[in-house]
Coordinates of C-alpha atoms in Angstrom, one line a residue:
M1 CA 25.1 6.0 13.2
L2 CA 23.9 9.1 13.9
T3 CA 25.4 9.1 17.6
D4 CA 25.1 12.1 19.3
L5 CA 22.8 13.7 16.4
H6 CA 20.1 15.7 17.5
I7 CA 16.7 15.4 15.7
A8 CA 13.5 17.1 16.4
V9 CA 10.1 15.6 14.6
I10 CA 7.7 17.7 14.2
G11 CA 4.1 16.5 14.6
G12 CA 3.0 14.3 11.2
D13 CA 0.8 11.1 10.9
A14 CA 1.5 7.5 11.5
R15 CA 4.3 7.6 8.7
Q16 CA 6.3 9.8 11.4
L17 CA 6.4 6.3 13.9
E18 CA 8.7 4.5 11.5
V19 CA 10.9 7.2 11.1
I20 CA 11.4 7.7 14.9
R21 CA 12.0 4.2 15.1
K22 CA 14.3 3.9 12.2
L23 CA 16.4 7.0 13.8
I24 CA 16.4 5.5 17.4
E25 CA 18.1 2.6 15.9
L26 CA 20.9 4.8 14.4
D27 CA 21.2 6.1 18.3
A28 CA 20.3 9.2 17.6
K29 CA 18.6 11.5 20.0
V30 CA 15.6 12.1 19.3
S31 CA 13.0 15.1 20.5
L32 CA 9.4 14.7 19.7
I33 CA 6.8 17.5 19.8
G34 CA 3.7 17.0 18.6
F35 CA 3.3 13.7 20.5
D36 CA 1.6 14.0 24.1
Q37 CA -1.0 11.4 22.7
L38 CA 0.7 9.2 21.4
D39 CA 0.3 5.9 24.3
H40 CA 3.5 4.0 22.0
G41 CA 6.4 4.5 24.2
F42 CA 9.8 5.3 22.1
A43 CA 12.6 4.4 24.7
G44 CA 15.3 6.6 23.4
A45 CA 13.1 9.6 22.4
T46 CA 11.7 12.4 25.0
K47 CA 8.6 14.2 24.2
Y48 CA 8.6 17.9 24.6
Q49 CA 6.2 21.3 23.6
I50 CA 7.3 22.8 21.0
T51 CA 7.9 26.1 23.8
E52 CA 10.4 23.1 26.0
V53 CA 12.8 22.7 22.7
N54 CA 16.4 23.9 22.8
F55 CA 16.6 24.3 19.2
S56 CA 20.4 25.3 19.6
D57 CA 21.4 22.6 20.1
V58 CA 19.1 20.6 17.0
D59 CA 20.7 19.1 13.9
A60 CA 17.9 18.6 11.8
I61 CA 14.7 19.4 11.6
I62 CA 11.6 16.4 10.3
L63 CA 8.5 18.0 9.5
P64 CA 5.5 15.6 8.2
V65 CA 4.9 15.4 4.9
P66 CA 2.5 18.5 4.1
G67 CA 5.0 20.4 5.9
T68 CA 3.4 23.4 7.6
N69 CA 0.4 25.4 6.7
H70 CA 0.7 28.9 5.8
E71 CA 0.7 30.2 9.2
G72 CA 3.2 28.0 10.0
Q73 CA 1.4 25.2 11.9
V74 CA 2.0 21.7 11.5
D75 CA -0.6 19.4 12.0
T76 CA -0.4 16.9 14.8
I77 CA -2.6 13.6 14.6
F78 CA -1.1 12.7 17.9
S79 CA -1.8 15.9 20.1
N80 CA -4.2 18.4 20.2
E81 CA -1.6 20.9 20.7
K82 CA -1.1 23.9 18.8
V83 CA 2.2 23.4 17.3
I84 CA 3.5 26.3 15.1
L85 CA 7.3 26.6 13.8
T86 CA 8.5 29.9 14.0
Q87 CA 11.3 31.5 12.0
K88 CA 12.5 32.9 15.6
M89 CA 13.0 29.2 16.4
V90 CA 14.9 27.8 13.7
E91 CA 16.8 31.0 14.1
Q92 CA 18.2 29.2 16.9
T93 CA 19.6 26.5 15.2
P94 CA 23.0 25.9 14.8
S95 CA 24.0 27.2 10.5
H96 CA 24.2 23.7 9.7
C97 CA 20.7 22.1 10.8
V98 CA 18.4 21.1 8.0
L99 CA 14.9 21.4 7.6
Y100 CA 13.1 18.1 5.5
S101 CA 9.5 18.0 4.7
G102 CA 7.3 16.2 2.1
I103 CA 6.9 18.9 0.2
T104 CA 7.4 22.8 0.5
N105 CA 5.6 26.4 0.3
D106 CA 5.2 30.2 0.5
Y107 CA 5.7 30.1 4.5
L108 CA 8.2 27.2 4.2
N109 CA 10.4 28.7 1.6
T110 CA 10.5 32.2 3.1
L111 CA 11.5 30.6 6.9
V112 CA 14.7 28.7 5.3
K113 CA 15.3 31.8 3.3
N114 CA 15.3 34.7 6.2
T115 CA 17.3 31.9 8.1
K116 CA 19.6 31.2 5.7
R117 CA 19.0 26.9 6.3
R118 CA 18.3 24.5 4.0
L119 CA 14.9 23.1 3.4
V120 CA 15.0 18.7 1.4
Q121 CA 11.7 18.3 -0.2
L122 CA 11.7 14.3 0.0
F123 CA 8.9 14.0 -2.3
E124 CA 10.7 16.1 -4.9
R125 CA 13.0 12.9 -5.2
D126 CA 12.9 10.0 -7.6
D127 CA 13.1 7.6 -5.3
V128 CA 10.8 8.5 -2.6
A129 CA 8.1 9.4 -5.7
I130 CA 8.9 5.7 -7.0
Y131 CA 8.6 3.7 -4.2
N132 CA 5.8 5.3 -3.2
S133 CA 3.9 5.0 -6.0
I134 CA 3.4 1.8 -5.5
P135 CA 0.7 2.7 -2.4
T136 CA -0.5 5.0 -3.6
V137 CA -1.7 2.4 -7.0
E138 CA -3.0 0.0 -4.4
G139 CA -5.2 2.9 -3.0
T140 CA -6.2 3.8 -6.1
I141 CA -7.2 0.0 -6.9
M142 CA -8.9 -0.1 -3.8
M143 CA -11.0 3.4 -4.3
A144 CA -11.8 2.2 -7.7
I145 CA -13.6 -0.9 -6.2
Q146 CA -15.3 0.9 -3.7
H147 CA -16.9 3.6 -5.1
T148 CA -18.2 2.0 -8.4
D149 CA -20.4 -0.7 -9.2
F150 CA -18.9 -2.4 -12.3
T151 CA -15.4 -4.2 -12.6
I152 CA -12.4 -2.2 -13.6
H153 CA -11.7 -5.5 -16.0
G154 CA -13.4 -4.1 -19.3
S155 CA -14.0 -0.5 -17.9
N156 CA -12.6 2.3 -19.9
I157 CA -10.0 4.5 -18.0
L158 CA -8.2 7.9 -18.4
V159 CA -4.8 8.6 -16.7
L160 CA -4.1 12.1 -17.1
G161 CA -0.2 12.8 -17.0
L162 CA 3.1 10.4 -17.2
G163 CA 4.8 11.3 -14.3
R164 CA 6.0 8.9 -11.7
V165 CA 2.5 8.1 -10.5
G166 CA 0.8 8.4 -13.3
M167 CA 3.2 5.4 -15.1
S168 CA 2.5 3.0 -12.3
V169 CA -1.0 3.5 -12.0
A170 CA -1.6 3.4 -15.7
R171 CA 0.5 -0.1 -16.1
S172 CA -1.6 -1.1 -12.9
F173 CA -4.9 -0.6 -14.5
A174 CA -4.1 -2.3 -17.7
S175 CA -2.8 -5.1 -16.1
L176 CA -6.2 -5.6 -14.6
G177 CA -7.8 -5.4 -18.0
A178 CA -8.8 -2.1 -18.4
H179 CA -8.7 0.0 -21.7
V180 CA -6.4 2.7 -20.4
K181 CA -5.5 6.3 -22.2
V182 CA -3.3 8.1 -21.1
G183 CA -3.2 11.8 -21.6
A184 CA 0.4 13.4 -21.9
R185 CA 2.0 16.7 -23.4
K186 CA 5.4 16.1 -24.0
S187 CA 6.2 14.1 -27.0
E188 CA 8.6 11.9 -25.3
H189 CA 5.6 10.8 -22.8
I190 CA 3.2 10.1 -25.8
A191 CA 5.8 7.7 -27.6
R192 CA 6.4 6.1 -23.9
I193 CA 2.7 5.3 -23.6
T194 CA 2.7 3.5 -27.1
E195 CA 5.9 1.9 -25.9
M196 CA 3.8 0.5 -23.1
G197 CA 1.0 -0.9 -25.1
L198 CA -1.8 2.1 -24.1
T199 CA -3.5 4.8 -26.0
P200 CA -1.9 7.5 -25.7
F201 CA -3.5 11.7 -26.6
Q202 CA -2.7 14.9 -26.5
L203 CA -4.2 16.7 -23.1
A204 CA -5.6 19.7 -25.3
D205 CA -7.9 16.7 -26.6
L206 CA -9.2 15.6 -23.1
A207 CA -12.9 17.0 -23.7
Q208 CA -13.1 14.2 -26.6
H209 CA -11.8 11.6 -24.8
A210 CA -14.0 11.8 -21.9
T211 CA -16.9 10.9 -23.3
N212 CA -17.0 7.4 -22.4
V213 CA -14.4 6.9 -19.7
D214 CA -15.8 5.3 -16.5
I215 CA -12.7 5.9 -14.6
C216 CA -10.2 9.2 -14.4
I217 CA -7.6 9.5 -12.6
N218 CA -5.3 12.9 -12.4
T219 CA -2.1 13.2 -11.5
I220 CA -1.7 16.8 -12.5
P221 CA -1.4 19.7 -10.0
Y222 CA -3.0 22.0 -11.9
P223 CA -6.7 22.7 -13.8
I224 CA -7.3 20.0 -16.0
L225 CA -10.6 18.8 -15.0
T226 CA -12.6 21.7 -15.9
T227 CA -15.6 22.6 -16.8
G228 CA -15.4 21.9 -20.0
V229 CA -14.2 18.4 -19.8
I230 CA -16.6 17.6 -17.0
S231 CA -19.3 18.4 -19.0
K232 CA -18.7 15.8 -21.5
M233 CA -18.2 13.1 -19.2
P234 CA -21.2 10.4 -18.7
S235 CA -23.2 10.7 -15.5
H236 CA -22.0 7.5 -14.2
A237 CA -18.2 8.4 -14.5
F238 CA -15.6 8.5 -11.4
I239 CA -12.6 10.8 -10.5
I240 CA -9.8 10.0 -8.2
D241 CA -7.4 13.0 -8.0
L242 CA -4.5 11.8 -6.8
A243 CA -2.6 15.3 -7.5
S244 CA -1.7 17.6 -4.6
K245 CA -4.2 19.9 -2.6
P246 CA -6.0 21.3 -4.5
G247 CA -6.1 18.9 -7.3
G248 CA -7.0 19.3 -10.9
T249 CA -10.5 19.3 -10.6
D250 CA -13.8 21.7 -10.4
F251 CA -14.8 19.8 -7.9
R252 CA -18.0 21.8 -7.4
Y253 CA -19.0 21.6 -11.0
A254 CA -18.8 17.4 -10.8
E255 CA -21.0 17.4 -7.8
K256 CA -23.3 19.7 -9.5
R257 CA -23.6 17.1 -12.6
G258 CA -23.3 14.6 -10.0
I259 CA -20.1 12.9 -11.2
K260 CA -18.6 12.0 -8.1
A261 CA -15.2 13.2 -7.5
I262 CA -12.9 12.8 -4.6
L263 CA -9.8 14.5 -3.7
A264 CA -7.0 11.7 -2.7
P265 CA -3.5 13.3 -1.8
G266 CA -1.1 11.6 0.3
L267 CA -2.8 8.2 -0.6
P268 CA 0.3 5.6 1.2
G269 CA -0.1 7.4 4.4
I270 CA -3.6 6.2 4.3
V271 CA -3.8 3.0 3.1
A272 CA 0.0 1.7 3.9
P273 CA 1.2 4.2 6.9
K274 CA 4.1 1.8 7.8
T275 CA 5.2 0.9 4.2
A276 CA 4.9 4.5 3.4
G277 CA 6.7 5.7 7.3
K278 CA 9.6 2.8 6.0
I279 CA 10.0 4.3 2.4
L280 CA 10.4 7.9 4.0
A281 CA 12.8 6.4 7.2
N282 CA 15.6 4.4 5.0
V283 CA 15.7 7.8 3.0
L284 CA 15.8 10.1 5.9
A285 CA 18.8 7.4 7.7
Q286 CA 20.7 8.3 4.1
L287 CA 20.5 11.9 4.1
L288 CA 20.7 12.4 8.3
T289 CA 24.6 10.0 8.0
D290 CA 25.7 11.6 4.7
E291 CA 25.2 15.1 6.2
A292 CA 26.7 13.8 10.0
K293 CA 29.7 12.9 7.3
K294 CA 30.3 15.5 5.4
R295 CA 30.5 17.8 8.9
E296 CA 33.0 15.1 10.5
E297 CA 35.0 15.5 7.5
K298 CA 35.3 19.8 7.7
K299 CA 36.3 18.9 11.3
S300 CA 39.1 17.0 10.5

């Protein structure tokens, strides 16, 4: 239980609603910032403007998956309020206060460094990434069906990267009858791709493998689908870029060539926000419970 723990949930999308439900269920004191337009009433949670929050007794701050932008502004789809998390606010929190976010950026890194607070990146955790790969795969399949005029079965698919998402995507498209090639750099990844019964190739050879691709799915968060690669693709090819913004695709050149390319990070929150929210809620509940136990042990 999280009784007497004061948790500030700042902004976010529908995934945060599952997080809020879980926190209330565990008897935490929950302050909601950036939820003034939310019709759903949460008994046990109180809505505030960010300037109204007493940060001096906040034990944890939960940010949306993207965290903040580079000016400290937090996305709030349930509010028109401009919500900015400042250094001054975090400085007011107790020294044990922990910030939780999906990912981080320079602003957040500087913020926690200057305030000597700890930041937990949920999407760096293997459990969150693996659980999230399930709705990511379903969303990717949905996009492939919506944006093409051919079946996945029998099509030529390139998957770039064999991380936690890449592995799930490659396996799922192969199970639908596609001819799947997977590009990787590490020798152990090449071996794993072979073991999975798929066709491996070195990413250095990507351009030559792109000549007959129908769908290219990128999971690598740096420029990989360059002009040199895209120039070799057939005009009907479809690119789904799952990497975090700005992705790994030269979208300008893809458009110039008439190749449809979509940047689609955060698919779990789009196609299955309830499931994605429950994944975050369960992991956060465990992390917050562990933190509370540690503080109690120090007191005793």
